[in-house]
Amino acid sequence: MLALPTTMESTVVACADVLIENPEAWAALLGPGWDTQLGLDEVQAVLLALWETAAELLPDAIGDPAWLSWAAPPTTELRMTCEQPADNGVLPDLDTHVDLTPLGPTNGGSRSRMAVTITTAPAMVRAERQRLLREALVYMARQFGYVDVEVDLL
């Protein structure tokens, strides 16, 4: 999600989202032998594509963002969540859908969500966005108890 505060009265918010509503249907579509648990490389690719979409493609729909007068720095939120409760009404742990083992051990226990907010200009070259994404994911992981994670692990 990208928020561009333009004046005291308005904010441009662009949101790009990937939602897996039915993991069983997804598994059936993939077929036998395929794992529905996402790897961190896949999560990074999805977050990068979503960030590019929210930061550059969607704001273009309102016209040239260069004419906007920002009231505050633009922010981007990158989030991974398990929002659909299991049969027992409890949200599943994030690591049931995302392989978090490359992050190392956690001292914070299991979580159903992790998020990080980045304050930066929306438009940038892809290599810079990839670098910022990796740094943001390391920061996010550390804030959620994965204290040993390093950029080179991603």
PDB file of N, CA, C and O in Angstrom, residues 5-6 20-21 26-29 31 43 46 61 63 67 71 84 92-93 106-108 120 124 127 129 133 143 147 149:
ATOM      1  N   PRO A   5       0.391  11.640   0.781  1.00  0.00           N
ATOM      2  CA  PRO A   5      -0.355  12.779   1.307  1.00  0.00           C
ATOM      3  C   PRO A   5      -0.119  13.985   0.399  1.00  0.00           C
ATOM      4  O   PRO A   5       1.013  14.413   0.205  1.00  0.00           O
ATOM      5  N   THR A   6      -1.183  14.517  -0.203  1.00  0.00           N
ATOM      6  CA  THR A   6      -1.020  15.595  -1.170  1.00  0.00           C
ATOM      7  C   THR A   6      -1.319  16.965  -0.589  1.00  0.00           C
ATOM      8  O   THR A   6      -0.683  17.927  -0.954  1.00  0.00           O
ATOM      9  N   ILE A  20      -4.735 -15.259  -1.231  1.00  0.00           N
ATOM     10  CA  ILE A  20      -5.020 -16.667  -1.485  1.00  0.00           C
ATOM     11  C   ILE A  20      -6.199 -17.015  -0.590  1.00  0.00           C
ATOM     12  O   ILE A  20      -6.049 -17.195   0.612  1.00  0.00           O
ATOM     13  N   GLU A  21      -7.383 -17.042  -1.184  1.00  0.00           N
ATOM     14  CA  GLU A  21      -8.598 -17.277  -0.406  1.00  0.00           C
ATOM     15  C   GLU A  21      -8.840 -18.741  -0.112  1.00  0.00           C
ATOM     16  O   GLU A  21      -9.437 -19.086   0.899  1.00  0.00           O
ATOM     17  N   TRP A  26      -5.917 -23.901  -4.455  1.00  0.00           N
ATOM     18  CA  TRP A  26      -4.600 -23.582  -4.990  1.00  0.00           C
ATOM     19  C   TRP A  26      -3.756 -24.855  -5.078  1.00  0.00           C
ATOM     20  O   TRP A  26      -3.123 -25.129  -6.092  1.00  0.00           O
ATOM     21  N   ALA A  27      -3.759 -25.659  -4.009  1.00  0.00           N
ATOM     22  CA  ALA A  27      -3.001 -26.915  -4.002  1.00  0.00           C
ATOM     23  C   ALA A  27      -3.505 -27.860  -5.089  1.00  0.00           C
ATOM     24  O   ALA A  27      -2.716 -28.510  -5.775  1.00  0.00           O
ATOM     25  N   ALA A  28      -4.832 -27.926  -5.260  1.00  0.00           N
ATOM     26  CA  ALA A  28      -5.407 -28.793  -6.297  1.00  0.00           C
ATOM     27  C   ALA A  28      -4.998 -28.316  -7.684  1.00  0.00           C
ATOM     28  O   ALA A  28      -4.719 -29.129  -8.575  1.00  0.00           O
ATOM     29  N   LEU A  29      -4.955 -27.016  -7.876  1.00  0.00           N
ATOM     30  CA  LEU A  29      -4.549 -26.449  -9.163  1.00  0.00           C
ATOM     31  C   LEU A  29      -3.083 -26.772  -9.472  1.00  0.00           C
ATOM     32  O   LEU A  29      -2.734 -27.100 -10.604  1.00  0.00           O
ATOM     33  N   GLY A  31      -1.374 -29.319  -8.337  1.00  0.00           N
ATOM     34  CA  GLY A  31      -1.233 -30.754  -8.552  1.00  0.00           C
ATOM     35  C   GLY A  31      -0.300 -31.388  -7.542  1.00  0.00           C
ATOM     36  O   GLY A  31       0.347 -30.706  -6.741  1.00  0.00           O
ATOM     37  N   VAL A  43       8.233 -14.666  -2.076  1.00  0.00           N
ATOM     38  CA  VAL A  43       7.620 -13.544  -1.352  1.00  0.00           C
ATOM     39  C   VAL A  43       8.254 -12.234  -1.797  1.00  0.00           C
ATOM     40  O   VAL A  43       7.556 -11.248  -2.043  1.00  0.00           O
ATOM     41  N   VAL A  46       6.945 -11.282  -5.253  1.00  0.00           N
ATOM     42  CA  VAL A  46       5.565 -10.789  -5.182  1.00  0.00           C
ATOM     43  C   VAL A  46       5.537  -9.386  -4.581  1.00  0.00           C
ATOM     44  O   VAL A  46       4.881  -8.486  -5.114  1.00  0.00           O
ATOM     45  N   ALA A  61      -2.785   6.333 -12.777  1.00  0.00           N
ATOM     46  CA  ALA A  61      -4.199   6.347 -13.164  1.00  0.00           C
ATOM     47  C   ALA A  61      -4.870   7.676 -12.826  1.00  0.00           C
ATOM     48  O   ALA A  61      -5.861   8.050 -13.445  1.00  0.00           O
ATOM     49  N   GLY A  63      -3.273  10.531 -13.063  1.00  0.00           N
ATOM     50  CA  GLY A  63      -2.555  11.551 -13.818  1.00  0.00           C
ATOM     51  C   GLY A  63      -1.110  11.617 -13.373  1.00  0.00           C
ATOM     52  O   GLY A  63      -0.629  10.766 -12.639  1.00  0.00           O
ATOM     53  N   TRP A  67       2.536  16.769 -10.377  1.00  0.00           N
ATOM     54  CA  TRP A  67       1.810  17.996 -10.073  1.00  0.00           C
ATOM     55  C   TRP A  67       1.303  18.031  -8.636  1.00  0.00           C
ATOM     56  O   TRP A  67       0.880  19.063  -8.146  1.00  0.00           O
ATOM     57  N   ALA A  71       2.124  16.794   1.305  1.00  0.00           N
ATOM     58  CA  ALA A  71       2.034  17.365   2.645  1.00  0.00           C
ATOM     59  C   ALA A  71       2.945  16.620   3.611  1.00  0.00           C
ATOM     60  O   ALA A  71       3.270  17.118   4.675  1.00  0.00           O
ATOM     61  N   GLN A  84      -7.321 -15.313   7.294  1.00  0.00           N
ATOM     62  CA  GLN A  84      -8.472 -16.206   7.316  1.00  0.00           C
ATOM     63  C   GLN A  84      -8.276 -17.243   8.422  1.00  0.00           C
ATOM     64  O   GLN A  84      -7.343 -18.039   8.373  1.00  0.00           O
ATOM     65  N   PRO A  92      -3.917 -18.790  11.432  1.00  0.00           N
ATOM     66  CA  PRO A  92      -2.738 -19.659  11.309  1.00  0.00           C
ATOM     67  C   PRO A  92      -1.452 -18.843  11.407  1.00  0.00           C
ATOM     68  O   PRO A  92      -1.438 -17.640  11.150  1.00  0.00           O
ATOM     69  N   ASP A  93      -0.389 -19.532  11.788  1.00  0.00           N
ATOM     70  CA  ASP A  93       0.917 -18.888  11.832  1.00  0.00           C
ATOM     71  C   ASP A  93       1.383 -18.604  10.416  1.00  0.00           C
ATOM     72  O   ASP A  93       1.120 -19.386   9.496  1.00  0.00           O
ATOM     73  N   THR A 106      13.568 -17.591  15.919  1.00  0.00           N
ATOM     74  CA  THR A 106      12.903 -16.383  16.404  1.00  0.00           C
ATOM     75  C   THR A 106      12.814 -16.418  17.917  1.00  0.00           C
ATOM     76  O   THR A 106      12.634 -17.483  18.504  1.00  0.00           O
ATOM     77  N   ASN A 107      12.957 -15.267  18.525  1.00  0.00           N
ATOM     78  CA  ASN A 107      12.780 -15.188  19.970  1.00  0.00           C
ATOM     79  C   ASN A 107      11.416 -14.592  20.304  1.00  0.00           C
ATOM     80  O   ASN A 107      11.135 -14.276  21.442  1.00  0.00           O
ATOM     81  N   GLY A 108      10.569 -14.440  19.295  1.00  0.00           N
ATOM     82  CA  GLY A 108       9.277 -13.808  19.506  1.00  0.00           C
ATOM     83  C   GLY A 108       8.088 -14.732  19.324  1.00  0.00           C
ATOM     84  O   GLY A 108       6.957 -14.293  19.401  1.00  0.00           O
ATOM     85  N   THR A 120       9.914   6.660   1.345  1.00  0.00           N
ATOM     86  CA  THR A 120      10.820   6.946   0.233  1.00  0.00           C
ATOM     87  C   THR A 120      10.009   7.458  -0.952  1.00  0.00           C
ATOM     88  O   THR A 120       8.788   7.303  -0.982  1.00  0.00           O
ATOM     89  N   MET A 124      11.403   4.917  -8.612  1.00  0.00           N
ATOM     90  CA  MET A 124      12.839   4.626  -8.527  1.00  0.00           C
ATOM     91  C   MET A 124      13.156   3.494  -9.486  1.00  0.00           C
ATOM     92  O   MET A 124      12.246   2.806  -9.958  1.00  0.00           O
ATOM     93  N   ALA A 127      16.498  -1.772  -9.434  1.00  0.00           N
ATOM     94  CA  ALA A 127      17.596  -2.242  -8.582  1.00  0.00           C
ATOM     95  C   ALA A 127      17.556  -1.560  -7.215  1.00  0.00           C
ATOM     96  O   ALA A 127      17.806  -2.197  -6.185  1.00  0.00           O
ATOM     97  N   ARG A 129      14.825  -0.315  -5.778  1.00  0.00           N
ATOM     98  CA  ARG A 129      13.644  -0.841  -5.076  1.00  0.00           C
ATOM     99  C   ARG A 129      13.949  -2.226  -4.504  1.00  0.00           C
ATOM    100  O   ARG A 129      13.551  -2.539  -3.390  1.00  0.00           O
ATOM    101  N   LEU A 133      13.843  -3.140  -0.637  1.00  0.00           N
ATOM    102  CA  LEU A 133      12.964  -4.226  -0.222  1.00  0.00           C
ATOM    103  C   LEU A 133      13.704  -5.204   0.677  1.00  0.00           C
ATOM    104  O   LEU A 133      13.216  -5.577   1.743  1.00  0.00           O
ATOM    105  N   GLN A 143      12.470  -6.931  13.811  1.00  0.00           N
ATOM    106  CA  GLN A 143      11.451  -6.371  14.698  1.00  0.00           C
ATOM    107  C   GLN A 143      10.472  -7.433  15.184  1.00  0.00           C
ATOM    108  O   GLN A 143       9.849  -7.273  16.226  1.00  0.00           O
ATOM    109  N   VAL A 147      16.266 -12.167  15.138  1.00  0.00           N
ATOM    110  CA  VAL A 147      17.361 -11.239  15.406  1.00  0.00           C
ATOM    111  C   VAL A 147      18.652 -11.552  14.650  1.00  0.00           C
ATOM    112  O   VAL A 147      19.517 -10.690  14.530  1.00  0.00           O
ATOM    113  N   VAL A 149      18.885 -12.479  11.416  1.00  0.00           N
ATOM    114  CA  VAL A 149      18.754 -12.367   9.977  1.00  0.00           C
ATOM    115  C   VAL A 149      19.688 -11.289   9.411  1.00  0.00           C
ATOM    116  O   VAL A 149      19.906 -10.257  10.035  1.00  0.00           O
TER     117      VAL A 149
END
